[in-house]
PDB file of C-alpha atoms in Angstrom:
ATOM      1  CA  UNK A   1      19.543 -13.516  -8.563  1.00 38.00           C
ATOM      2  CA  UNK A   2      19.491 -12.744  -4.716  1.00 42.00           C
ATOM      3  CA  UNK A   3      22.872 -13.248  -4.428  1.00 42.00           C
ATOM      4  CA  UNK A   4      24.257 -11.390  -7.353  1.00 44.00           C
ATOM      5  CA  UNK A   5      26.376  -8.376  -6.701  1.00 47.00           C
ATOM      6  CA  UNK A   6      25.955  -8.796  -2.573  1.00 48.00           C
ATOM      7  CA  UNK A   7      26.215  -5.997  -0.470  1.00 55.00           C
ATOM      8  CA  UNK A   8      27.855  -5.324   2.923  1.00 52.00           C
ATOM      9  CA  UNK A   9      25.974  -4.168   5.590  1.00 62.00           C
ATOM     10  CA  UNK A  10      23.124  -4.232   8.403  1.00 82.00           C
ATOM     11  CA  UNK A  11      20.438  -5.991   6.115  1.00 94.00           C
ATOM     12  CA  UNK A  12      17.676  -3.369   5.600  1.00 97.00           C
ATOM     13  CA  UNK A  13      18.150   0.176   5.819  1.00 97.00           C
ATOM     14  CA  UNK A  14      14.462   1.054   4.870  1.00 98.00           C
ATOM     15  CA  UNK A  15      11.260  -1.044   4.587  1.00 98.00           C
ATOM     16  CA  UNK A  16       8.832  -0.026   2.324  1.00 97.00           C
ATOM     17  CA  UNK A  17       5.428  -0.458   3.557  1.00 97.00           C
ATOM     18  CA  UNK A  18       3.063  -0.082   0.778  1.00 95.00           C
ATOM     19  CA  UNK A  19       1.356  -3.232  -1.306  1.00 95.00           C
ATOM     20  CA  UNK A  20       1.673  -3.670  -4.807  1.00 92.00           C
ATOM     21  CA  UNK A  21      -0.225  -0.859  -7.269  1.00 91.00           C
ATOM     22  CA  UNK A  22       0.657   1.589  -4.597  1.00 94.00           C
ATOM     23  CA  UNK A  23       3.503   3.281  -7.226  1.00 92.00           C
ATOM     24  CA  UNK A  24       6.224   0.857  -5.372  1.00 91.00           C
ATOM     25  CA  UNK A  25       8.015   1.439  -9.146  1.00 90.00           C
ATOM     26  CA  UNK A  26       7.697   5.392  -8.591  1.00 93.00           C
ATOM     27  CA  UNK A  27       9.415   4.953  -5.237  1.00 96.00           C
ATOM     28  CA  UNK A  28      11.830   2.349  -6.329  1.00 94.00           C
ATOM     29  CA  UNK A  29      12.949   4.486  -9.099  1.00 95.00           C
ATOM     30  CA  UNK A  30      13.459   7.581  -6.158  1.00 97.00           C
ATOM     31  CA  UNK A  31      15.432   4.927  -3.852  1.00 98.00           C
ATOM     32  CA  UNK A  32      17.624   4.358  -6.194  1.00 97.00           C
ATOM     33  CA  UNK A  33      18.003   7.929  -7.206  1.00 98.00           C
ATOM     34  CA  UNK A  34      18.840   8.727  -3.710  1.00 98.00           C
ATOM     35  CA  UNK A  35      21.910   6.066  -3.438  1.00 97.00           C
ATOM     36  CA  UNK A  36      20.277   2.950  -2.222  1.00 97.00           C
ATOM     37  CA  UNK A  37      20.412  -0.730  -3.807  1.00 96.00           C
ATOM     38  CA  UNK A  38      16.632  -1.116  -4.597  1.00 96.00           C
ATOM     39  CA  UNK A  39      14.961  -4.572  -5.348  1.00 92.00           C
ATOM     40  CA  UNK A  40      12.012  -4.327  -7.192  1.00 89.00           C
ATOM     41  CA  UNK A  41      10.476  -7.383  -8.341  1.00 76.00           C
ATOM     42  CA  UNK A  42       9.501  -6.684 -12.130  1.00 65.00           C
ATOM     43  CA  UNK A  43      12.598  -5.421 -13.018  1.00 62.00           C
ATOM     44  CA  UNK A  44      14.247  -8.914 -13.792  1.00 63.00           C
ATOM     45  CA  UNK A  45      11.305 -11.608 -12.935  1.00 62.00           C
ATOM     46  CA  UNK A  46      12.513 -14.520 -14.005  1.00 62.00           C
ATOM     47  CA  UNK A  47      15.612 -14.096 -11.625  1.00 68.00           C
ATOM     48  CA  UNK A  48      14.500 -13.776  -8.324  1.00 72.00           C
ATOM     49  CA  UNK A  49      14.465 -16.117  -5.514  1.00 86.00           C
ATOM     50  CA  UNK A  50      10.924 -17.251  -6.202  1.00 88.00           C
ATOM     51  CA  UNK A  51      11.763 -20.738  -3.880  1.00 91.00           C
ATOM     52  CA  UNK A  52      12.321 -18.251  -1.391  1.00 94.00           C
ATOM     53  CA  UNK A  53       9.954 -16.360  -1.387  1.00 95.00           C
ATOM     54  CA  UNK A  54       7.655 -19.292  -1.961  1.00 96.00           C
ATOM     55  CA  UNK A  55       9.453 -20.525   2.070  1.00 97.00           C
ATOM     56  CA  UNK A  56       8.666 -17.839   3.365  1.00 98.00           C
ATOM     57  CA  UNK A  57       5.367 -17.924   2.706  1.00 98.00           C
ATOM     58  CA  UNK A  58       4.976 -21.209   3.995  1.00 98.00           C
ATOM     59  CA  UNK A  59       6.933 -20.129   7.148  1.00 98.00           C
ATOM     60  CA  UNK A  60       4.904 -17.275   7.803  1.00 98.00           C
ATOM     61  CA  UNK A  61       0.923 -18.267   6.993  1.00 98.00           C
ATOM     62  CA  UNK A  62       1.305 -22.151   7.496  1.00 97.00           C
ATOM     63  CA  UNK A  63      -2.110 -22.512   6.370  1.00 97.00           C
ATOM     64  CA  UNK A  64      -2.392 -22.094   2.984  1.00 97.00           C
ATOM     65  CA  UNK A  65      -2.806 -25.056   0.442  1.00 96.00           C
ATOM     66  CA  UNK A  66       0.135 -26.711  -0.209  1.00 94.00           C
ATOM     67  CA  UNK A  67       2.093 -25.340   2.373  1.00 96.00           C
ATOM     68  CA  UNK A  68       5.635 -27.668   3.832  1.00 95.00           C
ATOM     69  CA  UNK A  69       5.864 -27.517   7.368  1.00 95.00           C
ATOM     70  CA  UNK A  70       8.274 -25.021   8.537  1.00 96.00           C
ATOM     71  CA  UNK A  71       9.797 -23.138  11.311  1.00 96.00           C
ATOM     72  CA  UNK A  72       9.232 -19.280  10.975  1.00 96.00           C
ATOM     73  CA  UNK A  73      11.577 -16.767   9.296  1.00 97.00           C
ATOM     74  CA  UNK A  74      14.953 -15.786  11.474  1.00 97.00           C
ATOM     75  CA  UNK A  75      16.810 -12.708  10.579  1.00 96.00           C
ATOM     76  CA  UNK A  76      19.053 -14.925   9.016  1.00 96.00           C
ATOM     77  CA  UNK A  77      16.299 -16.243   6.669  1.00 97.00           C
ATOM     78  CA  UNK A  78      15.439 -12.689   5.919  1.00 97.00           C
ATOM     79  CA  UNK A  79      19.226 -11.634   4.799  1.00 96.00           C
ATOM     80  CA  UNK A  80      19.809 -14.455   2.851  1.00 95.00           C
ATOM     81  CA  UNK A  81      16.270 -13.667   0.821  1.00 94.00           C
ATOM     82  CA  UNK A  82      16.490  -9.872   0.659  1.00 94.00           C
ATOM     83  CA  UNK A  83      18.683  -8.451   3.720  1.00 92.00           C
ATOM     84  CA  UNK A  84      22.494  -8.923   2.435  1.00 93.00           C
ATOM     85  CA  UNK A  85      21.747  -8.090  -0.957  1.00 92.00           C
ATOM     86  CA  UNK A  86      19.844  -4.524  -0.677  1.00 95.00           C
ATOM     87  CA  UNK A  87      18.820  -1.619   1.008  1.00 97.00           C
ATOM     88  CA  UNK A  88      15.110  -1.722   0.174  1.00 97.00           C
ATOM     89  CA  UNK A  89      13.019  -3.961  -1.004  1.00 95.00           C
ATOM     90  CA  UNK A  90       9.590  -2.638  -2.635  1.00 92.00           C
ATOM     91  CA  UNK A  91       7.030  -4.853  -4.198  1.00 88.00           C
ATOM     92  CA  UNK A  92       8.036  -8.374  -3.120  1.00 90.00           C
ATOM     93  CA  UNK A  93       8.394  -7.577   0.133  1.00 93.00           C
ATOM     94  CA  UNK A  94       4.896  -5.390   0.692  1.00 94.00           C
ATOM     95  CA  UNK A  95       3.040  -8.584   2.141  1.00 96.00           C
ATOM     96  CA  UNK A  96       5.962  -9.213   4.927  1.00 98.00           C
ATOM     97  CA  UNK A  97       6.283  -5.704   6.222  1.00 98.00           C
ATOM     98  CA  UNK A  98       5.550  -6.626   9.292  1.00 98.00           C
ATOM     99  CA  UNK A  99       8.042  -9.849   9.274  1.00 98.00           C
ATOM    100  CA  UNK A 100      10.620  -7.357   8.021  1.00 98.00           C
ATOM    101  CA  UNK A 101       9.904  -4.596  10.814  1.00 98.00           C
ATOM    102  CA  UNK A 102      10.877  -7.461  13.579  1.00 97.00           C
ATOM    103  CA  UNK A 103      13.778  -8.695  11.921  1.00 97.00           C
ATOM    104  CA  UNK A 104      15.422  -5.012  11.531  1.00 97.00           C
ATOM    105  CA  UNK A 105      14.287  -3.042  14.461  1.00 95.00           C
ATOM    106  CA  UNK A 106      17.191  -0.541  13.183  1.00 95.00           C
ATOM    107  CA  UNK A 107      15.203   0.435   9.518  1.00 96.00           C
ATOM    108  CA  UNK A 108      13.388   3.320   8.976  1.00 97.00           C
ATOM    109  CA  UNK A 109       9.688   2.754   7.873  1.00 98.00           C
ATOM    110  CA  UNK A 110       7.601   4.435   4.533  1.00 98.00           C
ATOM    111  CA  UNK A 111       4.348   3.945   4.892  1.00 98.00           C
ATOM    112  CA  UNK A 112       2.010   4.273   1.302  1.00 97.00           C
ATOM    113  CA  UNK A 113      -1.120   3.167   1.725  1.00 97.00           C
ATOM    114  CA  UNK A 114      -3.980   4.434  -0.856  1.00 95.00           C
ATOM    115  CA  UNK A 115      -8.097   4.426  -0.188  1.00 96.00           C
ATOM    116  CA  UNK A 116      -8.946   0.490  -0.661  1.00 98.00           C
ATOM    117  CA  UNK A 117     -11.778   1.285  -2.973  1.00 97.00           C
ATOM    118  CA  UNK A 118      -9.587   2.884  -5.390  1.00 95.00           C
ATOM    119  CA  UNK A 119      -6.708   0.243  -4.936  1.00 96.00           C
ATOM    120  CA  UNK A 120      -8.285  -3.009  -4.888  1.00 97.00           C
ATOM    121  CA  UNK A 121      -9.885  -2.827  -8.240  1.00 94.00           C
ATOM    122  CA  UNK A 122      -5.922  -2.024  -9.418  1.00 92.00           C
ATOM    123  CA  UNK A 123      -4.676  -4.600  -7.390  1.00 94.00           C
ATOM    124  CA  UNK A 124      -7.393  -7.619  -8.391  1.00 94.00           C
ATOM    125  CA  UNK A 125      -6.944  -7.138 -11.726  1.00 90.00           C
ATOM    126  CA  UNK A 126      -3.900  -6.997 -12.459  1.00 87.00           C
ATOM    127  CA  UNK A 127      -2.334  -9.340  -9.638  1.00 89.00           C
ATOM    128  CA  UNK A 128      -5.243 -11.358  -8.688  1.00 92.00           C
ATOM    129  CA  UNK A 129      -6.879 -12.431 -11.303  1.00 88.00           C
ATOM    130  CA  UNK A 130      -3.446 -13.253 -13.492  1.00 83.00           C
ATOM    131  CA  UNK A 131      -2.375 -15.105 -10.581  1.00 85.00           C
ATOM    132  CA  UNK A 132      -4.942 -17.589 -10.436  1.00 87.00           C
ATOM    133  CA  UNK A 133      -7.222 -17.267 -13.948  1.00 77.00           C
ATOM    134  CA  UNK A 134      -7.440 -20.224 -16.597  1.00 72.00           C
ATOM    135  CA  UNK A 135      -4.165 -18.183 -18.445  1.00 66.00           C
ATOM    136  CA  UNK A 136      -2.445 -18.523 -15.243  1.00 65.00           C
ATOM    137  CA  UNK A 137      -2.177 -22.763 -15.264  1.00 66.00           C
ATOM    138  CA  UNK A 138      -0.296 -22.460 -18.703  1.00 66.00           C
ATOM    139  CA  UNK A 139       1.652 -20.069 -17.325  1.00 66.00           C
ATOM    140  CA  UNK A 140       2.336 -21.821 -14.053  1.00 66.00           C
ATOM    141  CA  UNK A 141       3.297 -24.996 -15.825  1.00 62.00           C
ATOM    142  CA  UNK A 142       5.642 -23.176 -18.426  1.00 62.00           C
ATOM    143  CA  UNK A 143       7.747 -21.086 -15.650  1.00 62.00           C
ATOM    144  CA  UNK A 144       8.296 -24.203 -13.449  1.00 57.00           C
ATOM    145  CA  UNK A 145       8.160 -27.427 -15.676  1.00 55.00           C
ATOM    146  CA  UNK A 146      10.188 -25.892 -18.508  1.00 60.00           C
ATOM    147  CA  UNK A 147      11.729 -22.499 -17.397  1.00 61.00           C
ATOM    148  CA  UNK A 148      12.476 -23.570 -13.694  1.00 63.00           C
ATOM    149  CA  UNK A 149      10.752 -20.469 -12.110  1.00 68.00           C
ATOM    150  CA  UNK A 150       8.065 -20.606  -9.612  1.00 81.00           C
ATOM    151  CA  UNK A 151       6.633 -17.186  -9.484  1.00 82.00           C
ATOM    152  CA  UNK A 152       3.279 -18.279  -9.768  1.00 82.00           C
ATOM    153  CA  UNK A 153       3.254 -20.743  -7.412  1.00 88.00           C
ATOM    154  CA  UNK A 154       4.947 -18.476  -4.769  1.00 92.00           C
ATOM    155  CA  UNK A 155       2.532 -15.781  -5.312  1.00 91.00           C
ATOM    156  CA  UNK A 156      -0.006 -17.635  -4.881  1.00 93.00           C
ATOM    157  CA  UNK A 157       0.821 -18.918  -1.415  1.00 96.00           C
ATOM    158  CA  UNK A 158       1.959 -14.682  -0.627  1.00 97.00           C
ATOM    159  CA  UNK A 159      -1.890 -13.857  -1.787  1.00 97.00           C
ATOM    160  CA  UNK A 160      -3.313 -17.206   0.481  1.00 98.00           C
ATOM    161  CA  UNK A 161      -1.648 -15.946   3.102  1.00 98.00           C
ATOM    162  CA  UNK A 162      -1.629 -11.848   3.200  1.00 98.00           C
ATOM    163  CA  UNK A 163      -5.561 -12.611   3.132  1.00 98.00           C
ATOM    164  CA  UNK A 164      -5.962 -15.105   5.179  1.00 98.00           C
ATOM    165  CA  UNK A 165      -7.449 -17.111   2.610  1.00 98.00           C
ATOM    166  CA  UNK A 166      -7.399 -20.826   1.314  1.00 96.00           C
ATOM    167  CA  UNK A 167      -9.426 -20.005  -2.390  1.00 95.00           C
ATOM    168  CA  UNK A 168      -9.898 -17.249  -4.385  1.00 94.00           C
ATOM    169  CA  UNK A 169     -12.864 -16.354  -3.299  1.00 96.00           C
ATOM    170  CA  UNK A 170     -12.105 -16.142   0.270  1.00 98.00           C
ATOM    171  CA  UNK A 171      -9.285 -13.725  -0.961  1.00 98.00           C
ATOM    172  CA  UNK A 172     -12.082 -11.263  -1.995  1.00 97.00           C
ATOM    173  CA  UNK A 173     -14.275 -11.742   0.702  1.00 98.00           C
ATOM    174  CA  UNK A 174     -11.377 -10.974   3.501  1.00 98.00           C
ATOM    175  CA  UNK A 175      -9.708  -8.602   1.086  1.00 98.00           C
ATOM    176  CA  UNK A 176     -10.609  -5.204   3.107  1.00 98.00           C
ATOM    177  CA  UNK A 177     -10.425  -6.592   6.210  1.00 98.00           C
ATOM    178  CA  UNK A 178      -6.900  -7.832   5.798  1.00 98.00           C
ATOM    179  CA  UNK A 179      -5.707  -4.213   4.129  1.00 98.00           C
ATOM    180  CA  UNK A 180      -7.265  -2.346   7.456  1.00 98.00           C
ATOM    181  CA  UNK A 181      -5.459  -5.051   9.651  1.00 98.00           C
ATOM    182  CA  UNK A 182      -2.167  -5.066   7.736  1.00 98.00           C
ATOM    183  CA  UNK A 183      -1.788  -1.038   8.009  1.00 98.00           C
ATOM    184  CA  UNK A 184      -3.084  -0.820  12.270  1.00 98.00           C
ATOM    185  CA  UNK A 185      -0.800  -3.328  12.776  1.00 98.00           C
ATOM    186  CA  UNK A 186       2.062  -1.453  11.154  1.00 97.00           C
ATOM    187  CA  UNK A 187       1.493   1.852  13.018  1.00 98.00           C
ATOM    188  CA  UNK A 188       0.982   0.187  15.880  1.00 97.00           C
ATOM    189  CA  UNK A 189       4.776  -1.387  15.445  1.00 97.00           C
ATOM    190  CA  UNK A 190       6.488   1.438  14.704  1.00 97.00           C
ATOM    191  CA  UNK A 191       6.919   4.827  16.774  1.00 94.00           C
ATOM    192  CA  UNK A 192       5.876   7.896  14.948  1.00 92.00           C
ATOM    193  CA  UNK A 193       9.606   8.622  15.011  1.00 92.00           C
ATOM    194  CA  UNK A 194      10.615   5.693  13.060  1.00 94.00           C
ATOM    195  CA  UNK A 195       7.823   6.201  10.361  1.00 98.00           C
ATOM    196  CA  UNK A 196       7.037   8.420   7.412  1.00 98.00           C
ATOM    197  CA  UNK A 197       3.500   8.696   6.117  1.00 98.00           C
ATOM    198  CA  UNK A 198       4.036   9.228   2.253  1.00 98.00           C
ATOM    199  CA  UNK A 199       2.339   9.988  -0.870  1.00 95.00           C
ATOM    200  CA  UNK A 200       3.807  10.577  -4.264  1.00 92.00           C
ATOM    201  CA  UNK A 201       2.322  13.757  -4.636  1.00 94.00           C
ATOM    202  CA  UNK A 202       4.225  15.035  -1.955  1.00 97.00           C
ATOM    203  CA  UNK A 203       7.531  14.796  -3.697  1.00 96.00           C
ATOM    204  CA  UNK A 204      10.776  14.712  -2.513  1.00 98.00           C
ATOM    205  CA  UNK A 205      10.965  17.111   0.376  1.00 98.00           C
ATOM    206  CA  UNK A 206       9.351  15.050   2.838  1.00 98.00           C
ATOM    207  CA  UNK A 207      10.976  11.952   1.684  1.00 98.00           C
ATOM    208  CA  UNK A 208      14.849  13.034   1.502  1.00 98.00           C
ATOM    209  CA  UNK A 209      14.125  14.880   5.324  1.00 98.00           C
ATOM    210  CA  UNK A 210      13.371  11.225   6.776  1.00 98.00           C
ATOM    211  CA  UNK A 211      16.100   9.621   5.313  1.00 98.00           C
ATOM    212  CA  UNK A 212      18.434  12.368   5.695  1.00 97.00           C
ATOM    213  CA  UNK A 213      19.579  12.734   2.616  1.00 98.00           C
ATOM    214  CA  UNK A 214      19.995  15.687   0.174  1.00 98.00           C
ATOM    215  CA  UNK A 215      16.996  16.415  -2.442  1.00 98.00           C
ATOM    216  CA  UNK A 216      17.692  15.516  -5.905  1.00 98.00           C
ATOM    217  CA  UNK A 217      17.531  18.096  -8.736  1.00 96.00           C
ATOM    218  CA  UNK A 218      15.547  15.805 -11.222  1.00 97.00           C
ATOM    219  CA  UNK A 219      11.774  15.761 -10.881  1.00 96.00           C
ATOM    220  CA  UNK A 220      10.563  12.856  -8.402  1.00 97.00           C
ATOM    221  CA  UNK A 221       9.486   9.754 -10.599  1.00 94.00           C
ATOM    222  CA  UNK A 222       6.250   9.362 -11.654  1.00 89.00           C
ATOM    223  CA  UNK A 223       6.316   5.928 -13.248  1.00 82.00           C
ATOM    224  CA  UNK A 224       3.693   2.495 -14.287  1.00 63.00           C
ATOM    225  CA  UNK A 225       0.569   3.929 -14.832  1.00 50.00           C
ATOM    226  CA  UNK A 226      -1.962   1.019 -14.938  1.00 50.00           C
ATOM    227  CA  UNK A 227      -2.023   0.317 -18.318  1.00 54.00           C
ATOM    228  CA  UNK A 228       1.676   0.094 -18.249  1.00 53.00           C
ATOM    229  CA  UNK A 229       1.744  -2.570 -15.607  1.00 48.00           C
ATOM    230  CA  UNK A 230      -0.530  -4.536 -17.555  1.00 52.00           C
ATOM    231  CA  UNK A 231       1.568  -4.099 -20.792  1.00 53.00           C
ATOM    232  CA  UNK A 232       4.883  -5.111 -18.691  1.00 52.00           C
ATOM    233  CA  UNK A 233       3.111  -8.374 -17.482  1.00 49.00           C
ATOM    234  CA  UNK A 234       2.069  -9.002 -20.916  1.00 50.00           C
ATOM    235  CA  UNK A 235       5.444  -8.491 -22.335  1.00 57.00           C
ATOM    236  CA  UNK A 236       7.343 -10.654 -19.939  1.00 50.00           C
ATOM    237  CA  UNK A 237       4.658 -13.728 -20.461  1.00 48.00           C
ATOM    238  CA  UNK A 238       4.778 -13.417 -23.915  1.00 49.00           C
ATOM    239  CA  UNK A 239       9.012 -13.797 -23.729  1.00 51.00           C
ATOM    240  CA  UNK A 240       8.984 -16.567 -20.820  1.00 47.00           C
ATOM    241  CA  UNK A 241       7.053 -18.372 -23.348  1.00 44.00           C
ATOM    242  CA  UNK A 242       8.960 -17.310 -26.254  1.00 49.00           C
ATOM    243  CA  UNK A 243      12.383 -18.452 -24.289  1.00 52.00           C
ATOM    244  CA  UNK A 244      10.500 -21.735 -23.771  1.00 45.00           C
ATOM    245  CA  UNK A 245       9.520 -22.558 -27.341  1.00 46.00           C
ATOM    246  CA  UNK A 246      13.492 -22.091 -28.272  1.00 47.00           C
ATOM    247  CA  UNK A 247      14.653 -24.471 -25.253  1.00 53.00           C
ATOM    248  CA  UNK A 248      11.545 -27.453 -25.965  1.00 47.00           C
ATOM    249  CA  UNK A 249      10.171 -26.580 -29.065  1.00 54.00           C
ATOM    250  CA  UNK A 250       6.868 -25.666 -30.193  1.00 55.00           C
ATOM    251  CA  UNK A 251       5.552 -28.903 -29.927  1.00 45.00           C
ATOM    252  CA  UNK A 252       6.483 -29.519 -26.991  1.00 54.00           C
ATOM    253  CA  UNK A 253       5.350 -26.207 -25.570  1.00 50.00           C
ATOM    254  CA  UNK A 254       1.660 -26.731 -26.961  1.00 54.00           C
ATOM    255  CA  UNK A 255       1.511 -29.735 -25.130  1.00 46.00           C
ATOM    256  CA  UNK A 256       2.724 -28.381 -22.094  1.00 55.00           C
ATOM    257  CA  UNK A 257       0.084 -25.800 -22.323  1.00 54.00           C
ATOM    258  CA  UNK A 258      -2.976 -28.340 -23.216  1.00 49.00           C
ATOM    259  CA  UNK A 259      -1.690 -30.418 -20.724  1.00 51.00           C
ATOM    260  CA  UNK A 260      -1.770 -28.025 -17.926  1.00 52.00           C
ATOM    261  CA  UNK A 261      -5.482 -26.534 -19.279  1.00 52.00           C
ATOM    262  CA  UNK A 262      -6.946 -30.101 -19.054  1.00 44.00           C
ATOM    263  CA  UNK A 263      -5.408 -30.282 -15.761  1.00 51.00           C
ATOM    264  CA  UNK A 264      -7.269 -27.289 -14.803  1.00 48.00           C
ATOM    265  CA  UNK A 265     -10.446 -27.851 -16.057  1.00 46.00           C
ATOM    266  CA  UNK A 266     -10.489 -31.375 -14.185  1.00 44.00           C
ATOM    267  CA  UNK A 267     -10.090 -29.132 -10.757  1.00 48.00           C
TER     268      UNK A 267
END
């Protein structure tokens, strides 16, 4: 959980600007290498702060459905999410770089960004559409009404929001015009100085000069190809529901999942 293993410090040392399918597991796995306490979000699932993440959400885009009024994220809010328990944060924390940037002024920025028409096909299938598909309700209803966890629901609202949407299909309508927003807006915050424009094909050379640190003598990470992102997912549904049928029974898990496909299918 957030709050396992805390760290001491001045919150976050480097924000990660790149969205999700944009190797934030690649650069995760280099963070690390170089010293830092990395989160990164698929590593351990089913503990992270998904309430959390679920309030900020609401605090930062108070439109989308379903959203509780509230007041928006302090630095405080931020530290007790992410910022007193790492160094970086990758994936999670792609859709609130800009959040992050004004609640540590002191971090150093990487910037990833990849051509949209490339990334968004990544990036709708295999976080879109098993955020909000048919699947998804049985899955949604599992993780919170039996397992406690409210991933889906908090992604959902993080999605809503990054795109300025209130359904899915507005999600794909404003879906290019939100990714060309997000990235002017975050070299318009930060000074040249402050920034790093990266790719993973540039290695470690670039990277280790920005953060002033020494270059590793182990190739630079080159990790979750697509297919192996969609295997992961697969593999930690199929256990969520696997841990489920041992704490309710199989019974009772069937009916959990007819229950929340009827509830579906009525809208």
């Amino acid at each position: 959980m957030a709050n396992d293993n805390p760290k001491s410090g001045d919150g976050l040392l480097v924000i990660h600007a790149a969205l999700c399918r944009m190797g934030t597991m690649s650069l995760a796995e280099a963070y690390r290498t170089l010293g830092y306490k990395v989160h990164h979000g698929v590593d351990n699932p089913t503990k992270d702060p998904w309430v959390r993440i679920e309030e900020a959400a609401e605090a930062t885009w108070p439109f989308v459905p379903g959203a509780k009024p509230r007041k928006p994220f302090t630095r405080a809010d931020w530290d007790d999410l992410w910022g007193s328990h790492y160094d970086i944060i990758t994936d999670l924390a792609s859709p609130f770089a800009l959040q992050l940037i004004e609640a540590y002024p002191q971090a150093k920025v990487v910037i990833v960004q990849r051509d949209f028409d490339s990334w968004w096909p990544s990036f709708q299938a295999e976080l879109i559409h098993p955020t909000f598909s048919l699947f998804s309700e049985a899955v949604l209803f599992v993780a919170w009404y039996i397992m406690g966890v409210r991933a889906g629901q908090a992604m959902r609202k993080v999605h809503f929001g990054f795109f300025e949407a209130t359904n899915r299909k507005e999600i794909d309508d404003n879906a290019r015009d939100a990714y060309d927003r997000h990235y002017e807006k975050l070299r318009e915050m930060v000074p040249s100085e402050k920034r790093l424009e990266f790719k993973l094909t540039d290695g470690w050379n670039p990277l280790c000069e920005f953060l002033e640190k020494d270059v590793p003598k182990v190739p630079f990470p080159h990790l979750n190809s697509r297919q192996e992102h969609m295997e992961g997912h697969l593999e930690r549904v199929k256990k969520m529901f696997m841990d489920a049928a041992v704490k309710v029974g199989p019974w009772g898990l069937a009916i959990g999942v007819i229950a929340a496909a009827m509830r579906y299918a009525q809208g």
